[in-house]
Amino acid sequence: MSHKILILPGDGIGVEIMAEAEKVLDVLRGDFSLDIETIRGYLVGGAAIDASGNPLPEETLQQAKAADAVLLGAVGGPKWEGLPYAIRPERGLLGLRSELGLFANLRPAVLYPQLLSASTLRPEVVTGLDILIVRELTGGLYFGQPRGVRVLENGERQGFNTLVYSESEIERIGRVAFETARKRTKKVCSVDKANVLECTELWREVMNRVHQEYPDVALSHMYVDNAAMQLVRYPLQFDVMVTENMFGDILSDAAAMLTGSIGMLPSASLNAEGKGMYEPIHGSAPDIAGKDLANPIATILSVAMMLRYTLNAPELATRVEKAVGSVLDAGLRTRDIYTDKDRLVGTAAMGDAIVAALRHMNR
Ligand code: IPM
Ligand code: MG
């Protein structure tokens, strides 16, 4: 049966990088007989606001619900920054995450050995880096109620957000972390702020409880401030890290830089049925949009994650990853990962080279 994939480029560089990911999908369909149907032409984020005033139009949401997977570029940009929160581009993305129940966000930070010199950290600190951040994606500070800005009796305004997690929300993300760790080196580090925040003290307690079902996996706990420090001090100590929505947002950007560029990192957001949305972890980068400068690799590697987690085609996923590796071997670099020993290429040329490498593998 053909799998339906909804293509949502979004804003900024989302459009250019998605074009490259689609080239990869075309080759997978044409040369590797992958049975997929891509659905295009629907809007999300700023593009949707411009067209209809709504960052997540109903027809886009319906298509996303009907699809087997969503491939998303990026949303947002300065043009929409002054708008009320309810109609900002980011609401489109957050709406998709929550409406589709995509509570488990997997963000691998893997260092390609070819990019060792692109990292700002010393080679011995990052060589062999292979971390998986499991970020809770539909709860916590991002979604907690009540939220808003209220006026106090003295007339001063006060902003407030709420950090909330129910036991079942912590349990299910904990299970994802332990299950994934079983397929790796069986080590989970749960990140919280249990010394200060009640909510994350409960998080720690529930993680310990769920851990009893996974005695073969080692569980450690770390405060988020220390985790941020350890990520740049000695990142090789980590395998799977599981954490609250906002902590995960912050730590995954830090982990991304260990690999040389945020332009390299894909992500998968899964619901309880394994349905997924796949997107690069970087944003819409309006400053370089439309200039053929963006790195399409994070989006192409997101296609690989989709092959693995939704389309059940792990061999093809490996091929896509190998194609990326071979292009890096050949010295091709977009600007974000360029050092003076390399060959500088643009977005489209990078996509074309990966497609050519993929085709070559089928001979
Ligand atoms: C991410 C992004 C989003 C987030 C933004 C664009 C809403 O930073 O996916 O990490 O904060 O989750
Ligand atoms: Mg982020």
Short mmCIF file of C-alpha atoms and ligand atoms in Angstrom, two decimals:
data_model
loop_
_atom_site.label_atom_id
_atom_site.label_comp_id
_atom_site.label_asym_id
_atom_site.label_seq_id
_atom_site.Cartn_x
_atom_site.Cartn_y
_atom_site.Cartn_z
CA MET A 1 0.00 0.00 0.00
CA SER A 2 1.26 3.42 -0.95
CA HIS A 3 2.29 5.68 1.95
CA LYS A 4 1.04 9.25 1.88
CA ILE A 5 3.59 11.90 2.76
CA LEU A 6 2.49 15.47 3.30
CA ILE A 7 5.17 17.96 2.21
CA LEU A 8 5.06 21.23 4.15
CA PRO A 9 7.98 23.51 3.19
CA GLY A 10 6.87 26.39 5.46
CA ASP A 11 8.89 29.61 5.43
CA GLY A 12 12.36 30.98 4.74
CA ILE A 13 14.94 28.35 3.85
CA GLY A 14 12.22 25.72 4.42
CA VAL A 15 11.28 26.12 0.77
CA GLU A 16 14.79 25.57 -0.61
CA ILE A 17 15.77 22.68 1.60
CA MET A 18 12.47 20.92 0.95
CA ALA A 19 13.11 21.10 -2.78
CA GLU A 20 16.30 19.09 -2.20
CA ALA A 21 14.55 16.57 0.06
CA GLU A 22 11.94 16.08 -2.65
CA LYS A 23 14.68 15.26 -5.17
CA VAL A 24 15.75 12.50 -2.80
CA LEU A 25 12.16 11.26 -2.46
CA ASP A 26 11.85 11.20 -6.27
CA VAL A 27 14.93 9.01 -6.59
CA LEU A 28 13.71 6.69 -3.85
CA ARG A 29 10.42 6.34 -5.71
CA GLY A 30 11.88 6.06 -9.21
CA ASP A 31 15.11 4.11 -8.73
CA PHE A 32 14.40 2.23 -5.52
CA SER A 33 10.67 1.47 -5.99
CA LEU A 34 9.65 3.12 -2.74
CA ASP A 35 5.85 3.14 -2.76
CA ILE A 36 5.03 6.68 -1.70
CA GLU A 37 2.66 9.42 -2.74
CA THR A 38 3.67 12.99 -1.92
CA ILE A 39 0.99 15.55 -1.19
CA ARG A 40 1.96 19.12 -1.93
CA GLY A 41 0.51 22.61 -2.07
CA TYR A 42 -0.61 22.99 1.56
CA LEU A 43 0.58 25.83 3.74
CA VAL A 44 1.77 26.18 7.33
CA GLY A 45 3.40 28.98 9.34
CA GLY A 46 3.98 32.46 7.93
CA ALA A 47 3.09 31.39 4.40
CA ALA A 48 -0.30 30.25 5.68
CA ILE A 49 -0.79 33.47 7.66
CA ASP A 50 -0.16 35.49 4.50
CA ALA A 51 -2.65 33.40 2.54
CA SER A 52 -5.42 32.97 5.11
CA GLY A 53 -4.53 34.65 8.41
CA ASN A 54 -4.19 31.25 10.09
CA PRO A 55 -0.79 29.58 10.72
CA LEU A 56 -2.43 26.13 10.67
CA PRO A 57 -5.35 26.17 8.22
CA GLU A 58 -7.96 23.48 8.71
CA GLU A 59 -7.22 21.83 5.34
CA THR A 60 -3.52 21.53 6.23
CA LEU A 61 -4.39 19.93 9.56
CA GLN A 62 -6.79 17.50 7.86
CA GLN A 63 -4.12 16.52 5.31
CA ALA A 64 -1.61 16.03 8.12
CA LYS A 65 -4.06 13.78 9.99
CA ALA A 66 -4.76 11.75 6.86
CA ALA A 67 -1.09 11.35 5.89
CA ASP A 68 1.20 8.57 7.11
CA ALA A 69 3.97 11.07 7.67
CA VAL A 70 4.59 14.80 7.45
CA LEU A 71 7.85 16.25 6.17
CA LEU A 72 8.24 19.81 7.35
CA GLY A 73 10.82 22.47 6.45
CA ALA A 74 10.74 25.35 8.93
CA VAL A 75 8.41 28.14 10.00
CA GLY A 76 8.74 31.75 11.09
CA GLY A 77 10.50 34.96 10.21
CA PRO A 78 10.77 38.64 11.23
CA LYS A 79 7.81 39.53 9.05
CA TRP A 80 5.41 37.84 11.49
CA GLU A 81 7.16 38.60 14.76
CA GLY A 82 4.83 41.33 16.01
CA LEU A 83 1.66 39.24 15.69
CA PRO A 84 -0.27 37.92 18.71
CA TYR A 85 0.92 34.47 19.82
CA ALA A 86 -2.24 32.73 18.66
CA ILE A 87 -1.51 33.57 15.03
CA ARG A 88 2.29 33.39 14.91
CA PRO A 89 3.97 30.98 12.48
CA GLU A 90 5.27 28.92 15.43
CA ARG A 91 1.67 28.16 16.42
CA GLY A 92 1.37 26.24 13.15
CA LEU A 93 4.18 23.96 14.16
CA LEU A 94 3.08 23.63 17.77
CA GLY A 95 -0.50 23.02 16.62
CA LEU A 96 0.62 20.15 14.37
CA ARG A 97 2.65 18.64 17.20
CA SER A 98 -0.22 18.73 19.67
CA GLU A 99 -3.10 17.94 17.26
CA LEU A 100 -1.26 14.88 15.97
CA GLY A 101 -0.23 13.86 19.50
CA LEU A 102 3.47 13.84 18.57
CA PHE A 103 4.75 13.64 22.12
CA ALA A 104 8.08 11.92 21.43
CA ASN A 105 10.70 14.01 19.70
CA LEU A 106 13.87 12.16 18.76
CA ARG A 107 16.84 14.42 18.06
CA PRO A 108 20.03 12.55 17.25
CA ALA A 109 23.29 14.48 17.46
CA VAL A 110 25.82 12.46 15.53
CA LEU A 111 29.20 13.75 14.45
CA TYR A 112 30.14 12.84 10.91
CA PRO A 113 33.89 12.21 11.16
CA GLN A 114 34.37 14.29 7.98
CA LEU A 115 33.10 17.33 9.90
CA LEU A 116 35.45 17.09 12.85
CA SER A 117 37.12 20.37 11.95
CA ALA A 118 33.75 22.15 11.58
CA SER A 119 32.99 21.66 15.27
CA THR A 120 33.92 24.52 17.57
CA LEU A 121 35.04 21.94 20.14
CA ARG A 122 38.38 20.16 20.20
CA PRO A 123 38.48 16.90 18.20
CA GLU A 124 39.12 14.72 21.27
CA VAL A 125 35.98 16.13 22.92
CA VAL A 126 33.61 15.28 20.07
CA THR A 127 35.16 12.34 18.17
CA GLY A 128 32.65 9.49 18.16
CA LEU A 129 29.79 11.66 19.37
CA ASP A 130 26.43 9.86 19.08
CA ILE A 131 23.75 11.26 21.36
CA LEU A 132 19.99 10.88 21.11
CA ILE A 133 17.93 13.56 22.81
CA VAL A 134 14.40 12.37 23.55
CA ARG A 135 12.46 15.58 24.03
CA GLU A 136 8.89 15.54 25.38
CA LEU A 137 7.03 17.59 22.77
CA THR A 138 3.38 18.14 23.65
CA GLY A 139 3.48 19.13 27.31
CA GLY A 140 5.48 21.08 29.86
CA LEU A 141 6.12 24.81 29.66
CA TYR A 142 5.20 25.07 25.99
CA PHE A 143 1.60 23.97 26.51
CA GLY A 144 0.91 24.38 30.24
CA GLN A 145 -2.16 26.34 31.33
CA PRO A 146 -2.69 28.95 32.59
CA ARG A 147 -0.50 31.20 30.49
CA GLY A 148 -0.56 34.79 29.40
CA VAL A 149 0.11 38.35 30.50
CA ARG A 150 -2.14 39.79 33.19
CA VAL A 151 -2.44 43.19 34.83
CA LEU A 152 -1.74 43.30 38.56
CA GLU A 153 -3.64 45.46 41.02
CA ASN A 154 -0.89 48.06 40.95
CA GLY A 155 -1.29 48.31 37.19
CA GLU A 156 1.96 46.50 36.41
CA ARG A 157 1.78 43.70 33.84
CA GLN A 158 2.91 40.20 34.75
CA GLY A 159 3.75 37.41 32.32
CA PHE A 160 3.20 33.79 33.34
CA ASN A 161 3.54 30.26 31.97
CA THR A 162 3.01 26.95 33.70
CA LEU A 163 5.24 23.90 33.88
CA VAL A 164 2.92 20.90 34.20
CA TYR A 165 3.37 17.17 33.65
CA SER A 166 0.98 14.40 34.59
CA GLU A 167 2.37 11.00 35.56
CA SER A 168 1.09 9.40 32.37
CA GLU A 169 2.86 11.99 30.22
CA ILE A 170 6.14 11.31 32.02
CA GLU A 171 5.65 7.55 31.83
CA ARG A 172 5.10 7.43 28.08
CA ILE A 173 8.12 9.58 27.21
CA GLY A 174 10.16 7.55 29.71
CA ARG A 175 9.17 4.35 27.92
CA VAL A 176 10.24 5.78 24.57
CA ALA A 177 13.63 6.66 26.08
CA PHE A 178 14.16 3.24 27.64
CA GLU A 179 12.96 1.35 24.54
CA THR A 180 15.26 3.38 22.28
CA ALA A 181 18.15 2.94 24.70
CA ARG A 182 17.73 -0.84 24.40
CA LYS A 183 18.63 -0.56 20.72
CA ARG A 184 21.71 1.52 21.59
CA THR A 185 24.15 1.33 24.49
CA LYS A 186 21.43 0.96 27.15
CA LYS A 187 22.12 4.19 28.98
CA VAL A 188 19.53 6.86 29.75
CA CYS A 189 20.20 10.19 31.42
CA SER A 190 17.02 11.92 32.56
CA VAL A 191 17.42 15.69 32.77
CA ASP A 192 15.36 17.72 35.26
CA LYS A 193 15.56 20.54 37.78
CA ALA A 194 14.36 18.46 40.71
CA ASN A 195 16.28 20.58 43.21
CA VAL A 196 14.00 23.55 42.50
CA LEU A 197 10.86 22.56 40.58
CA GLU A 198 8.21 20.25 42.07
CA CYS A 199 7.04 19.28 38.61
CA THR A 200 10.41 17.87 37.73
CA GLU A 201 10.78 16.21 41.10
CA LEU A 202 7.73 14.20 40.08
CA TRP A 203 9.40 13.69 36.70
CA ARG A 204 12.38 12.10 38.45
CA GLU A 205 10.19 9.92 40.66
CA VAL A 206 8.18 8.61 37.69
CA MET A 207 11.34 7.99 35.64
CA ASN A 208 12.66 5.86 38.50
CA ARG A 209 9.40 3.93 38.61
CA VAL A 210 9.28 3.27 34.86
CA HIS A 211 12.94 2.28 35.01
CA GLN A 212 11.99 -0.74 37.12
CA GLU A 213 10.48 -2.24 33.94
CA TYR A 214 13.83 -1.83 32.20
CA PRO A 215 16.41 -3.29 34.57
CA ASP A 216 18.79 -3.92 31.65
CA VAL A 217 19.06 -0.16 30.99
CA ALA A 218 21.16 2.10 33.22
CA LEU A 219 19.37 5.27 34.35
CA SER A 220 21.07 8.39 35.69
CA HIS A 221 19.64 11.81 36.56
CA MET A 222 21.13 15.21 35.96
CA TYR A 223 20.03 18.77 36.64
CA VAL A 224 19.53 20.73 33.46
CA ASP A 225 22.15 23.38 34.22
CA ASN A 226 24.75 20.70 34.80
CA ALA A 227 23.58 18.85 31.65
CA ALA A 228 24.19 21.98 29.58
CA MET A 229 27.68 22.22 31.03
CA GLN A 230 28.44 18.50 30.62
CA LEU A 231 27.32 18.62 26.97
CA VAL A 232 30.18 20.96 26.14
CA ARG A 233 32.63 19.59 28.71
CA TYR A 234 32.43 15.85 28.13
CA PRO A 235 29.60 15.00 25.70
CA LEU A 236 30.84 11.45 25.07
CA GLN A 237 29.43 10.44 28.47
CA PHE A 238 25.90 10.65 27.03
CA ASP A 239 23.86 8.21 25.00
CA VAL A 240 20.08 8.76 25.37
CA MET A 241 19.00 11.93 27.18
CA VAL A 242 15.31 12.32 28.04
CA THR A 243 13.84 15.61 29.13
CA GLU A 244 11.04 18.15 29.40
CA ASN A 245 9.90 20.08 26.31
CA MET A 246 11.73 23.36 26.88
CA PHE A 247 14.85 21.83 28.41
CA GLY A 248 14.99 19.62 25.31
CA ASP A 249 14.61 22.61 23.02
CA ILE A 250 17.63 24.26 24.60
CA LEU A 251 19.84 21.20 25.06
CA SER A 252 19.23 20.00 21.49
CA ASP A 253 20.56 23.26 20.07
CA ALA A 254 23.66 22.91 22.22
CA ALA A 255 24.09 19.27 21.17
CA ALA A 256 23.66 20.29 17.54
CA MET A 257 26.67 22.57 17.67
CA LEU A 258 28.85 19.71 18.88
CA THR A 259 28.37 18.17 15.45
CA GLY A 260 29.62 21.23 13.62
CA SER A 261 26.36 22.77 12.45
CA ILE A 262 22.70 22.81 13.31
CA GLY A 263 22.26 22.42 9.55
CA MET A 264 23.13 18.73 9.90
CA LEU A 265 20.55 17.56 12.42
CA PRO A 266 17.25 15.86 11.61
CA SER A 267 14.42 15.00 13.96
CA ALA A 268 11.42 12.72 14.23
CA SER A 269 8.31 13.51 16.25
CA LEU A 270 6.21 10.43 16.88
CA ASN A 271 2.81 9.72 18.38
CA ALA A 272 1.64 6.63 20.23
CA GLU A 273 0.90 4.83 16.93
CA GLY A 274 4.32 5.58 15.46
CA LYS A 275 2.98 8.15 13.02
CA GLY A 276 5.52 10.87 12.56
CA MET A 277 6.42 14.36 11.54
CA TYR A 278 9.98 14.78 10.33
CA GLU A 279 11.84 18.06 10.27
CA PRO A 280 15.30 19.55 10.55
CA ILE A 281 15.90 20.96 14.02
CA HIS A 282 17.04 24.31 12.65
CA GLY A 283 14.70 27.20 11.97
CA SER A 284 13.73 29.16 8.86
CA ALA A 285 16.95 31.27 8.85
CA PRO A 286 15.37 34.29 7.12
CA ASP A 287 18.77 36.00 6.85
CA ILE A 288 19.97 33.47 4.29
CA ALA A 289 16.63 32.50 2.73
CA GLY A 290 16.46 32.42 -1.06
CA LYS A 291 20.23 32.75 -1.45
CA ASP A 292 21.15 29.12 -2.15
CA LEU A 293 23.24 29.10 1.04
CA ALA A 294 21.24 26.80 3.33
CA ASN A 295 22.39 23.30 4.15
CA PRO A 296 19.76 20.77 2.97
CA ILE A 297 21.38 17.85 4.82
CA ALA A 298 19.27 18.08 8.00
CA THR A 299 16.11 17.78 5.91
CA ILE A 300 17.52 14.96 3.79
CA LEU A 301 18.53 13.12 6.97
CA SER A 302 14.97 13.72 8.22
CA VAL A 303 13.84 11.77 5.15
CA ALA A 304 16.14 8.98 6.35
CA MET A 305 14.48 9.06 9.77
CA MET A 306 11.09 8.86 8.06
CA LEU A 307 12.24 5.82 6.10
CA ARG A 308 13.31 4.19 9.32
CA TYR A 309 10.46 5.06 11.68
CA THR A 310 7.33 5.38 9.52
CA LEU A 311 8.03 3.71 6.18
CA ASN A 312 9.77 0.71 7.70
CA ALA A 313 12.58 0.85 5.14
CA PRO A 314 15.74 0.84 7.26
CA GLU A 315 18.00 -0.25 4.34
CA LEU A 316 16.93 2.79 2.33
CA ALA A 317 17.48 5.00 5.38
CA THR A 318 21.03 3.69 5.62
CA ARG A 319 21.55 4.35 1.91
CA VAL A 320 20.47 7.96 2.25
CA GLU A 321 22.80 8.40 5.22
CA LYS A 322 25.63 6.79 3.27
CA ALA A 323 24.97 9.05 0.30
CA VAL A 324 25.33 12.07 2.61
CA GLY A 325 28.54 10.57 3.99
CA SER A 326 30.03 10.02 0.55
CA VAL A 327 29.32 13.60 -0.51
CA LEU A 328 31.02 14.84 2.66
CA ASP A 329 33.91 12.47 1.88
CA ALA A 330 34.20 14.15 -1.51
CA GLY A 331 34.75 17.46 0.30
CA LEU A 332 31.51 19.20 -0.64
CA ARG A 333 30.36 21.68 1.98
CA THR A 334 27.65 24.28 2.33
CA ARG A 335 28.77 27.48 3.99
CA ASP A 336 27.79 26.46 7.55
CA ILE A 337 30.20 23.49 7.52
CA TYR A 338 32.87 24.94 5.24
CA THR A 339 36.53 25.17 6.19
CA ASP A 340 39.21 26.37 3.78
CA LYS A 341 40.21 22.83 2.74
CA ASP A 342 36.76 22.08 1.27
CA ARG A 343 34.72 22.74 -1.83
CA LEU A 344 32.02 25.30 -1.16
CA VAL A 345 28.64 24.49 -2.75
CA GLY A 346 25.14 25.90 -2.57
CA THR A 347 21.89 24.30 -1.44
CA ALA A 348 20.88 22.90 -4.82
CA ALA A 349 24.35 21.60 -5.70
CA MET A 350 24.54 19.82 -2.35
CA GLY A 351 21.13 18.22 -2.98
CA ASP A 352 22.14 17.20 -6.51
CA ALA A 353 25.36 15.64 -5.27
CA ILE A 354 23.50 13.59 -2.65
CA VAL A 355 20.99 12.47 -5.27
CA ALA A 356 23.82 11.46 -7.62
CA ALA A 357 25.51 9.50 -4.84
CA LEU A 358 22.25 7.74 -4.07
CA ARG A 359 21.71 6.83 -7.73
CA HIS A 360 25.28 5.60 -7.97
CA MET A 361 24.61 3.15 -5.12
CA ASN A 362 21.88 1.49 -7.13
CA ARG A 363 24.19 0.46 -9.94
C1 IPM B 1 12.45 23.56 17.61
C2 IPM B 1 12.10 25.00 17.40
C3 IPM B 1 10.65 25.22 17.80
C4 IPM B 1 10.53 24.87 19.26
C5 IPM B 1 10.11 26.63 17.51
C6 IPM B 1 10.26 27.02 16.07
C7 IPM B 1 8.67 26.78 17.95
O1 IPM B 1 12.98 25.81 18.12
O2 IPM B 1 11.80 22.69 16.98
O3 IPM B 1 13.36 23.28 18.38
O4 IPM B 1 10.78 25.73 20.12
O5 IPM B 1 10.17 23.73 19.57
MG MG B 2 14.58 24.75 19.07
#
